[in-house]
XYZ file of C-alpha atoms in Angstrom:
665
model
C 47.298 161.455 104.114
C 48.460 159.067 106.658
C 51.811 157.202 106.562
C 51.662 153.370 107.630
C 54.344 152.356 110.005
C 55.181 149.515 107.592
C 56.420 152.178 105.090
C 53.842 151.233 102.331
C 51.318 153.855 100.922
C 48.063 153.501 98.825
C 46.614 156.429 97.231
C 43.114 156.109 95.515
C 42.205 159.059 93.074
C 41.041 159.469 89.360
C 43.202 159.768 86.650
C 44.678 163.473 86.402
C 45.406 165.044 83.301
C 47.319 168.351 83.633
C 44.127 170.444 83.088
C 42.414 168.541 85.857
C 45.201 169.056 88.203
C 45.174 172.876 87.618
C 41.383 172.520 88.754
C 42.233 170.388 91.629
C 45.070 172.142 92.965
C 43.704 175.657 92.095
C 46.563 176.783 89.990
C 47.344 180.307 90.514
C 46.956 182.719 87.416
C 49.065 185.302 88.709
C 52.276 186.081 90.301
C 52.477 186.183 94.210
C 55.232 188.710 93.958
C 54.490 192.376 93.769
C 54.577 194.200 90.459
C 58.164 195.572 89.353
C 57.123 199.148 89.617
C 56.265 198.312 93.505
C 59.409 196.353 94.453
C 61.378 199.322 92.703
C 59.366 201.704 94.710
C 59.964 199.768 98.034
C 63.626 199.553 97.566
C 63.838 203.425 96.982
C 61.605 204.019 100.084
C 63.833 205.445 103.055
C 62.796 204.611 106.433
C 64.578 204.024 109.825
C 63.903 200.124 109.934
C 64.964 199.887 106.216
C 68.210 201.801 106.811
C 68.721 199.691 110.051
C 68.508 196.492 108.182
C 70.672 197.827 105.343
C 73.436 198.787 107.681
C 73.361 195.463 109.482
C 73.506 193.679 106.262
C 76.454 195.591 104.816
C 78.302 195.795 108.174
C 77.586 192.490 109.782
C 79.936 193.009 112.698
C 77.215 195.496 114.130
C 74.765 192.627 114.301
C 76.697 190.088 116.280
C 79.364 192.087 118.229
C 76.816 193.989 120.449
C 75.467 190.544 121.672
C 79.009 188.995 122.001
C 79.342 186.733 125.136
C 82.586 186.915 126.771
C 81.939 184.019 129.037
C 80.957 181.643 126.154
C 83.309 182.856 123.532
C 86.299 184.768 124.831
C 88.529 181.896 125.733
C 87.802 179.731 122.498
C 88.563 182.912 120.445
C 91.580 184.099 122.146
C 93.090 180.303 122.224
C 92.335 180.108 118.433
C 93.513 183.585 117.578
C 96.914 182.849 119.231
C 97.151 179.490 117.429
C 96.242 180.788 113.971
C 98.524 184.040 114.747
C 101.338 181.605 115.194
C 100.684 180.073 111.918
C 100.273 183.489 110.260
C 103.869 184.180 110.672
C 105.615 181.243 108.951
C 102.974 180.918 106.157
C 102.781 184.743 105.388
C 106.623 185.025 104.991
C 106.574 181.786 103.016
C 103.865 182.305 100.692
C 105.406 186.028 100.089
C 108.200 184.341 98.229
C 105.536 182.616 95.967
C 104.113 186.196 95.143
C 107.779 187.097 94.322
C 107.885 189.692 97.101
C 110.009 189.950 100.122
C 108.686 188.230 103.323
C 107.636 191.265 105.048
C 104.938 191.794 102.624
C 103.372 188.446 103.569
C 103.289 189.762 107.255
C 101.508 193.001 105.967
C 99.057 190.645 104.012
C 98.281 188.673 107.267
C 97.581 191.936 109.448
C 95.490 194.679 107.626
C 92.900 192.629 105.507
C 91.978 190.373 108.534
C 90.930 193.436 110.406
C 88.546 194.564 107.489
C 87.162 191.065 107.054
C 86.147 191.056 110.742
C 83.932 194.165 110.010
C 82.317 193.001 106.574
C 82.744 189.172 106.611
C 79.921 186.728 107.519
C 81.747 183.725 108.146
C 82.632 183.088 111.787
C 85.395 180.759 111.314
C 87.527 181.320 108.288
C 90.930 182.731 108.295
C 91.519 185.365 105.870
C 95.173 185.994 104.750
C 98.074 184.497 102.238
C 97.204 181.192 100.612
C 99.568 179.339 98.439
C 97.280 179.041 95.108
C 96.530 182.879 95.057
C 100.253 183.659 95.993
C 101.512 181.978 92.923
C 99.009 183.675 90.818
C 99.996 187.001 92.223
C 103.591 185.798 91.660
C 103.121 185.088 88.014
C 101.909 188.560 87.450
C 104.393 190.469 89.314
C 107.072 188.346 87.491
C 105.571 188.779 84.207
C 105.693 192.428 84.479
C 108.916 192.962 86.478
C 111.253 190.433 85.352
C 114.889 190.416 86.233
C 116.131 191.429 82.647
C 114.396 194.842 83.291
C 116.640 195.679 86.071
C 120.153 194.571 84.913
C 122.804 197.243 85.722
C 126.437 197.001 84.462
C 127.861 193.873 82.859
C 126.695 192.009 80.084
C 124.042 189.597 80.212
C 125.407 187.325 77.426
C 128.658 186.539 79.277
C 127.219 186.179 82.698
C 128.534 189.500 84.268
C 125.259 191.058 84.498
C 123.830 192.332 87.640
C 120.370 192.580 88.757
C 119.258 195.698 90.980
C 117.333 193.542 93.503
C 115.982 196.580 95.459
C 114.601 198.284 92.355
C 112.976 195.201 91.100
C 111.494 194.228 94.425
C 110.140 197.755 94.926
C 108.348 197.601 91.389
C 106.973 194.239 91.997
C 105.440 195.434 95.032
C 103.988 198.506 93.116
C 102.474 195.633 90.603
C 101.108 193.579 93.424
C 99.431 196.693 94.988
C 97.714 197.635 91.758
C 96.773 194.098 91.034
C 95.297 193.859 94.666
C 93.351 197.078 94.283
C 91.807 195.885 90.807
C 90.861 192.504 92.189
C 89.314 194.293 95.200
C 87.106 196.636 93.163
C 86.083 193.922 90.702
C 84.940 191.638 93.816
C 82.943 194.828 95.307
C 81.228 195.245 92.060
C 80.358 191.706 91.487
C 78.903 191.642 95.113
C 76.962 194.491 94.744
C 75.122 193.299 91.507
C 74.810 190.164 93.187
C 77.162 188.025 91.108
C 78.165 185.600 93.659
C 76.341 182.809 91.845
C 79.276 182.818 89.349
C 81.088 180.339 91.388
C 78.612 177.681 90.490
C 80.101 177.404 87.249
C 83.364 176.036 88.794
C 82.383 172.503 89.321
C 84.080 170.469 92.138
C 86.302 168.390 89.777
C 87.228 171.584 88.119
C 88.423 173.262 91.198
C 90.135 170.249 92.567
C 92.117 169.911 89.367
C 92.970 173.343 89.203
C 94.278 173.477 92.660
C 96.072 170.217 92.282
C 97.983 171.685 89.136
C 98.722 174.948 91.004
C 100.173 172.858 93.667
C 102.627 171.230 91.221
C 103.496 174.963 90.032
C 103.931 175.866 93.725
C 106.318 172.772 93.888
C 108.344 173.704 90.918
C 108.770 177.210 91.824
C 110.257 176.480 95.346
C 112.525 173.516 94.332
C 115.271 176.334 93.623
C 115.210 177.242 97.206
C 115.460 173.663 98.432
C 118.551 172.739 96.349
C 120.134 176.187 96.540
C 120.216 177.353 92.726
C 119.031 180.443 90.892
C 116.823 179.199 87.713
C 115.658 181.206 84.827
C 112.136 182.604 85.179
C 109.942 181.491 82.311
C 106.371 182.741 81.480
C 103.505 181.843 78.859
C 102.643 178.471 77.789
C 104.924 175.486 78.605
C 106.830 177.678 81.252
C 106.590 174.900 83.877
C 108.023 172.392 81.274
C 110.958 174.704 80.737
C 111.345 175.537 84.485
C 111.621 171.921 85.140
C 114.333 171.411 82.387
C 116.278 174.236 83.615
C 116.084 173.130 87.253
C 117.318 169.568 86.253
C 120.223 171.151 84.218
C 121.151 172.987 87.396
C 121.169 170.081 89.829
C 125.052 169.390 89.532
C 125.333 173.067 90.954
C 123.169 172.053 94.019
C 124.193 173.809 97.571
C 124.803 170.689 99.704
C 124.413 172.774 102.914
C 120.886 174.265 101.808
C 119.803 170.644 100.517
C 120.773 169.256 103.898
C 118.807 172.083 105.821
C 115.781 171.362 103.655
C 115.829 167.706 104.216
C 116.001 168.032 107.954
C 113.495 170.596 108.169
C 110.997 168.526 106.031
C 111.610 165.538 108.174
C 110.730 167.404 111.444
C 107.807 169.302 110.019
C 106.245 166.165 108.605
C 106.960 164.136 111.630
C 105.506 166.668 114.230
C 102.427 167.541 111.915
C 101.718 163.722 111.688
C 102.015 163.616 115.398
C 99.613 166.685 115.712
C 97.144 164.610 113.552
C 97.415 161.478 115.477
C 97.259 163.228 118.779
C 94.876 165.946 118.163
C 92.176 165.024 120.619
C 94.588 164.590 123.471
C 96.577 167.812 122.827
C 95.162 171.008 124.102
C 96.440 172.684 121.032
C 98.640 171.593 118.192
C 102.373 172.138 118.487
C 103.477 175.158 116.437
C 106.213 173.389 114.806
C 106.482 175.668 111.886
C 107.199 178.389 114.235
C 109.619 176.592 116.239
C 111.616 175.393 113.070
C 111.493 179.019 112.027
C 113.154 180.298 115.230
C 115.482 177.351 115.457
C 116.785 177.655 112.087
C 117.244 181.421 112.339
C 119.465 180.943 115.252
C 121.547 178.096 114.064
C 121.841 180.105 110.720
C 123.132 183.222 112.725
C 125.526 181.522 114.835
C 126.927 178.964 112.274
C 126.884 181.818 109.739
C 125.277 179.847 106.811
C 124.956 182.654 104.508
C 128.870 183.759 104.569
C 130.601 180.184 105.119
C 128.196 177.843 103.084
C 126.645 180.251 100.710
C 123.135 179.470 101.944
C 120.323 182.060 100.650
C 118.649 183.922 103.597
C 115.661 186.089 103.928
C 117.646 189.159 104.408
C 116.997 192.485 106.285
C 113.120 192.891 107.368
C 112.243 196.307 108.105
C 110.569 196.801 111.570
C 107.509 198.890 112.016
C 104.433 199.756 109.508
C 104.846 201.847 106.514
C 102.511 204.688 105.672
C 99.620 204.247 103.587
C 100.154 204.818 99.630
C 97.835 204.988 96.924
C 98.627 202.258 94.383
C 99.802 203.416 91.022
C 96.940 204.024 88.790
C 99.015 203.821 85.603
C 99.349 200.045 86.383
C 95.796 199.231 86.663
C 95.184 198.699 82.859
C 98.372 196.520 82.845
C 97.241 194.113 85.345
C 93.249 194.167 84.574
C 93.397 191.023 82.280
C 95.100 188.926 84.876
C 92.655 190.237 87.852
C 89.741 188.262 86.421
C 91.171 184.776 87.041
C 92.329 185.789 90.544
C 88.855 187.162 91.292
C 87.149 184.036 90.669
C 89.740 181.638 92.273
C 90.158 183.683 95.257
C 86.184 183.920 95.801
C 85.931 180.268 95.051
C 88.226 179.111 97.561
C 87.055 181.519 100.194
C 83.341 180.784 99.764
C 83.707 176.811 99.465
C 85.743 176.933 102.977
C 82.951 179.319 104.276
C 80.005 177.221 103.496
C 81.694 174.118 104.782
C 82.325 175.781 108.117
C 78.819 177.294 108.238
C 77.018 173.976 107.276
C 79.084 172.074 110.154
C 78.082 174.820 112.608
C 74.516 175.543 111.710
C 74.591 179.155 110.308
C 74.482 180.973 106.929
C 76.917 182.953 104.980
C 75.915 185.616 102.516
C 77.710 184.730 98.976
C 77.341 188.288 97.861
C 78.353 189.993 101.138
C 81.646 187.481 101.038
C 82.495 189.107 97.819
C 82.118 192.627 99.111
C 84.163 191.641 102.372
C 86.883 190.001 100.329
C 86.956 193.194 98.098
C 87.076 195.733 100.711
C 89.830 193.694 102.474
C 91.910 193.762 99.198
C 91.194 197.327 98.429
C 92.282 198.443 102.070
C 95.311 196.133 101.887
C 96.381 197.650 98.647
C 97.133 200.945 100.443
C 99.176 199.148 102.960
C 101.230 197.015 100.363
C 99.442 193.988 100.851
C 98.664 191.391 98.102
C 95.472 189.602 97.391
C 94.074 187.683 100.068
C 91.709 184.533 100.381
C 90.542 181.931 103.165
C 93.258 179.443 104.129
C 92.000 175.892 104.556
C 94.788 174.993 106.965
C 94.502 177.933 109.345
C 90.494 177.929 109.077
C 90.647 174.309 110.508
C 92.832 175.386 113.287
C 90.658 178.438 113.968
C 87.754 176.184 114.141
C 89.258 173.121 116.038
C 91.029 175.238 118.624
C 87.564 176.555 119.879
C 87.113 179.881 117.808
C 83.541 180.925 117.939
C 83.619 184.297 116.025
C 85.847 186.515 113.994
C 87.395 188.013 117.217
C 89.846 185.171 116.861
C 91.018 187.081 113.666
C 91.808 190.264 115.643
C 93.567 188.214 118.120
C 95.827 186.487 115.426
C 96.345 190.085 113.916
C 97.601 191.466 117.368
C 100.308 188.403 117.032
C 101.324 189.431 113.505
C 101.474 193.220 114.576
C 104.006 192.456 117.253
C 105.967 190.556 115.191
C 106.171 193.355 112.485
C 106.870 195.964 115.038
C 109.362 194.125 117.285
C 110.274 190.771 116.209
C 110.580 190.821 112.403
C 114.055 192.196 111.932
C 115.207 189.053 113.995
C 114.702 186.665 111.120
C 116.899 188.139 108.625
C 119.341 185.176 108.714
C 116.297 182.896 108.172
C 117.353 180.491 105.273
C 114.893 180.618 102.244
C 115.035 176.968 102.237
C 112.991 176.572 105.573
C 110.275 178.852 104.142
C 110.247 176.650 101.046
C 109.872 173.435 103.171
C 107.083 175.235 105.073
C 105.172 175.716 101.692
C 105.747 172.118 100.532
C 104.401 170.628 103.847
C 101.270 172.846 103.472
C 100.753 171.344 100.167
C 100.066 167.967 101.357
C 96.318 168.449 101.329
C 96.334 169.672 97.559
C 98.644 166.834 96.552
C 96.144 164.277 98.121
C 93.598 165.374 95.400
C 95.399 163.134 93.041
C 93.295 160.349 94.922
C 90.427 161.773 92.883
C 91.638 159.985 89.602
C 90.778 156.329 90.677
C 87.621 157.528 92.511
C 86.272 159.512 89.567
C 87.257 156.695 87.163
C 84.957 154.458 88.933
C 82.031 156.860 89.805
C 81.898 159.432 86.802
C 84.210 159.384 83.926
C 83.101 162.755 82.637
C 84.076 164.467 85.860
C 87.340 162.480 85.748
C 87.684 164.198 82.161
C 87.089 167.672 83.653
C 89.598 167.069 86.242
C 92.315 165.753 83.917
C 91.819 168.653 81.117
C 91.744 171.393 83.869
C 95.151 169.846 85.361
C 96.785 169.390 82.138
C 95.590 172.900 80.672
C 96.904 174.643 83.979
C 100.214 172.894 83.898
C 100.999 173.355 80.204
C 99.071 176.753 79.451
C 99.740 178.479 82.926
C 97.199 179.612 85.525
C 95.012 182.112 83.570
C 94.835 180.589 80.394
C 94.219 177.211 81.835
C 91.525 178.237 83.983
C 89.829 179.634 81.010
C 90.102 176.405 79.205
C 88.936 174.466 81.968
C 85.774 176.627 82.442
C 84.905 176.447 78.674
C 85.554 172.642 78.497
C 83.494 171.900 81.527
C 80.630 173.887 79.804
C 81.012 172.120 76.659
C 80.486 168.821 78.600
C 77.274 170.076 79.742
C 76.249 170.965 76.459
C 77.494 167.535 75.096
C 75.302 165.976 77.795
C 72.195 167.859 76.517
C 73.395 167.253 73.023
C 73.958 163.500 73.316
C 71.269 162.267 76.014
C 70.380 158.437 76.721
C 67.119 157.564 75.070
C 65.295 154.698 76.733
C 62.111 152.752 76.569
C 60.108 152.339 79.914
C 58.705 149.428 81.138
C 56.353 148.763 84.261
C 57.541 147.617 87.417
C 54.727 145.076 88.667
C 52.900 145.852 91.551
C 53.933 149.520 91.720
C 53.301 152.709 89.722
C 56.812 153.003 88.757
C 58.337 152.837 85.128
C 62.020 152.393 84.413
C 64.467 151.824 81.622
C 64.113 148.261 80.282
C 67.620 147.998 79.372
C 68.531 148.748 83.000
C 65.933 146.561 84.965
C 64.988 143.043 84.185
C 61.714 143.170 86.014
C 60.454 146.290 84.018
C 57.597 144.793 81.752
C 56.340 145.966 78.383
C 52.848 147.229 78.475
C 51.296 145.681 75.264
C 50.184 148.476 72.739
C 52.027 151.250 74.939
C 55.446 152.492 74.256
C 56.781 154.926 76.837
C 59.811 157.023 75.491
C 62.162 159.209 77.707
C 65.193 161.205 77.115
C 67.672 161.685 79.818
C 68.094 165.362 79.330
C 65.876 168.483 78.668
C 64.541 168.946 75.048
C 65.668 172.114 73.366
C 66.421 173.304 69.806
C 69.839 171.827 69.941
C 68.694 168.309 70.374
C 65.148 168.425 69.197
C 65.808 166.760 65.803
C 68.065 163.943 67.469
C 65.109 163.404 70.092
C 62.708 162.743 67.121
C 65.297 160.630 65.214
C 65.745 158.449 68.363
C 61.835 158.442 68.808
C 61.426 157.089 65.271
C 64.066 154.567 65.641
C 62.854 153.172 69.107
C 59.021 153.361 68.069
C 59.110 153.148 64.544
C 56.109 155.580 64.397
C 57.096 157.612 61.298
C 54.556 156.482 58.292
C 57.752 156.628 55.978
C 59.856 154.099 57.819
C 57.563 151.933 60.035
C 57.202 149.441 57.251
C 61.143 149.271 56.819
C 61.720 148.376 60.707
C 63.746 145.224 60.401
C 62.561 141.987 62.120
C 64.315 141.292 65.411
C 64.395 137.996 67.295
C 63.804 137.608 71.071
C 67.430 137.875 72.023
C 67.897 141.396 70.399
C 64.450 142.790 71.798
C 66.182 144.652 74.662
C 68.955 145.861 72.371
C 66.285 147.699 70.599
C 64.761 149.642 73.361
C 63.288 146.508 74.950
C 60.555 146.454 72.238
C 60.101 143.780 69.623
C 59.494 144.974 66.227
C 56.337 142.914 65.878
C 54.983 144.548 69.051
C 55.972 147.865 67.873
C 53.851 147.505 64.818
C 50.925 146.747 67.187
C 51.784 150.088 69.109
C 48.513 151.959 69.549
C 49.666 154.589 71.925
C 53.175 156.538 72.402
C 53.775 158.052 75.842
C 56.721 160.669 75.874
C 58.016 161.071 79.347
C 58.786 164.607 79.790
C 59.735 164.869 83.381
C 63.381 165.640 82.760
C 62.616 168.359 80.521
C 62.695 171.607 82.320
C 61.889 174.112 79.557
C 60.471 173.754 75.941
C 61.548 176.295 73.554
C 59.456 177.325 70.312
C 61.713 175.437 68.093
C 61.231 172.186 70.030
C 57.365 172.743 70.439
C 56.912 173.366 66.798
C 59.273 170.364 65.793
C 57.448 168.019 68.067
C 54.016 169.138 66.922
C 54.652 168.857 63.262
C 56.382 165.464 63.610
C 53.445 164.070 65.659
C 50.856 165.480 63.322
C 52.815 163.792 60.447
C 53.044 160.409 62.171
C 49.388 160.616 62.591
C 49.648 160.748 66.308
C 47.302 163.881 66.473
C 45.272 165.400 63.672
C 45.638 169.004 65.437
C 47.545 170.620 68.037
C 48.401 168.896 71.155
C 45.556 169.498 73.659
C 45.921 169.710 77.515
C 43.785 166.564 77.863
C 46.673 164.694 76.302
C 49.008 165.986 79.216
C 49.213 164.065 82.454
C 50.835 164.855 85.861
C 52.612 161.202 85.892
C 53.267 158.507 83.565
C 50.973 155.993 85.404
C 48.114 158.476 84.764
C 49.010 158.435 81.091
C 49.041 154.667 80.969
C 45.891 154.158 82.835
C 44.238 156.763 80.454
C 45.413 155.107 77.284
C 44.561 151.568 78.241
C 41.156 152.585 79.334
C 40.487 154.427 76.193
C 41.798 151.713 74.101
C 39.654 149.350 76.029
C 36.579 151.064 75.184
C 37.436 150.959 71.711
C 37.969 147.395 71.916
C 35.416 146.115 74.181
C 35.350 142.705 72.524
C 39.040 142.165 73.310
C 39.029 140.730 76.943
C 43.016 141.145 76.912
C 42.963 144.916 77.280
C 40.887 144.923 80.197
C 43.076 142.466 81.831
C 46.082 144.443 81.266
C 44.197 147.590 82.622
C 43.422 145.820 85.636
C 46.993 144.501 86.467
C 48.644 147.886 85.870
C 46.161 149.693 87.839
C 47.076 147.613 90.970
C 49.712 149.407 93.029
């Protein structure tokens, strides 16, 4: 069929019933897929080419690394790797505090999992490692099972003389985080092997954005104590964030002024330089590593000014140099952390795959959703043996890796070398770094998440149901904590889908003159009713949950039920459109009802029986619906109906005129 340059088209064909289309299009009567037994046999057949494909699929680095072009990619990967490595240092140390671990474990997390993802990952641009959302989720688990109250030694907790064994507490929290990371990794691997990557589709964008915004608020509350220099009580469970805020406000009179000044100065410098980086990003060869600069300068000033001893500023403390020997996670803790692992699995994967697909779409390649699950799982399992906690992709680092010219995950290897050098030689020099500096780095990196509050006015204008999902997710996560909040958000999001199916919009369609289009008469003024024909449509699929309501709406719009048709009230012209665009007097003259089922993706047995029985009772059909009464388009059904009616009423010229007018397109 040719397409005229004017953008118009005209098709001349016979009216097609569904059965006629089967003949014309030669509908296949069998599946083109091989039988199940054959597919199983093929999957079990072992051959050299099949083995090679399997190895390349499960170990993607073998498919691209041999073809790596040093001349085209090396410079960009090295530059971006250096940039990302510099970001890993402050973010790794800062986000470790969110996980209630000492900063060195954030550096470990920025090293080992990155190397594993280099081998098994399919995204070329994401930066794996620490991330605020996942870090705070891990922190909620480590503090729940390793609270300060379990490590009180000497004194009396009631009179304030109790002392917490910090070393024992921190060591136990590391065991919990390693066990949690191992369980999360195993679950991710299993989900990837059974091709469970589609589960992320159940997390709608409003849900994810509302959840991450709520997590950002929780991160903010958890770090405010470092900014003002006070020690708050740790609360867990529902309303814990409310209690934390109340406790923090009660301690404000005890604010450490030196810590607050450090925080304000650091925030001002970080925000100013980051804005300059954004404004001059096209002119600068690479972004100014202001986070690392602030880290170094603050450490030097703190060391010489003796912030800890003279002003009581809380500092990072001793950071051990070198790498620790691998250690098997404590299996006795697996069952303890298992329930909390599920929420972290879903959130970590959702964040990573969304960033991966965004980058892949921009640069024209594909990522394997299931292989990404496996890659994350292997990264976490391997990292658990080296005292790392759960990793995912970081949006800020991924953007830097991509914008700095990174082409492959070789950039990740370069960033790992930077982190390794820091752990081996430089890390111990940050012992006098104020924790307030790390908290301000976290605050600045939350900017993108807090911008998501702009979703509220946008969703109010575009889709109020999505706004409701966003709002319920945010409130539930703030009030009920991270795991329960996510569960409530998912359930509520699914319920909105059910409600949309359960309560669809029913409408009467009218014909747009000069076209073959039929639209809602309430929405379009030019839509014209075809005398004697009523076209009824539901905005949702018809299933057992809404079949009865569908028939009730059909009876109300068309008054076709013999028992109620005589009771239809008389309407005036002004209320015609309020009743589906059909005047009652015109309804009484309706000789044909067309059901537009284009929105129906499936019909279950309950729906089929309900429709069939009701249509029989209404006198629409005297026997089961035949294939000859099913048409490929509404226009085909209308033309067939008018032609059949014209043949029955050849003495009435009006019908012929209507048929001629409608047939023109």
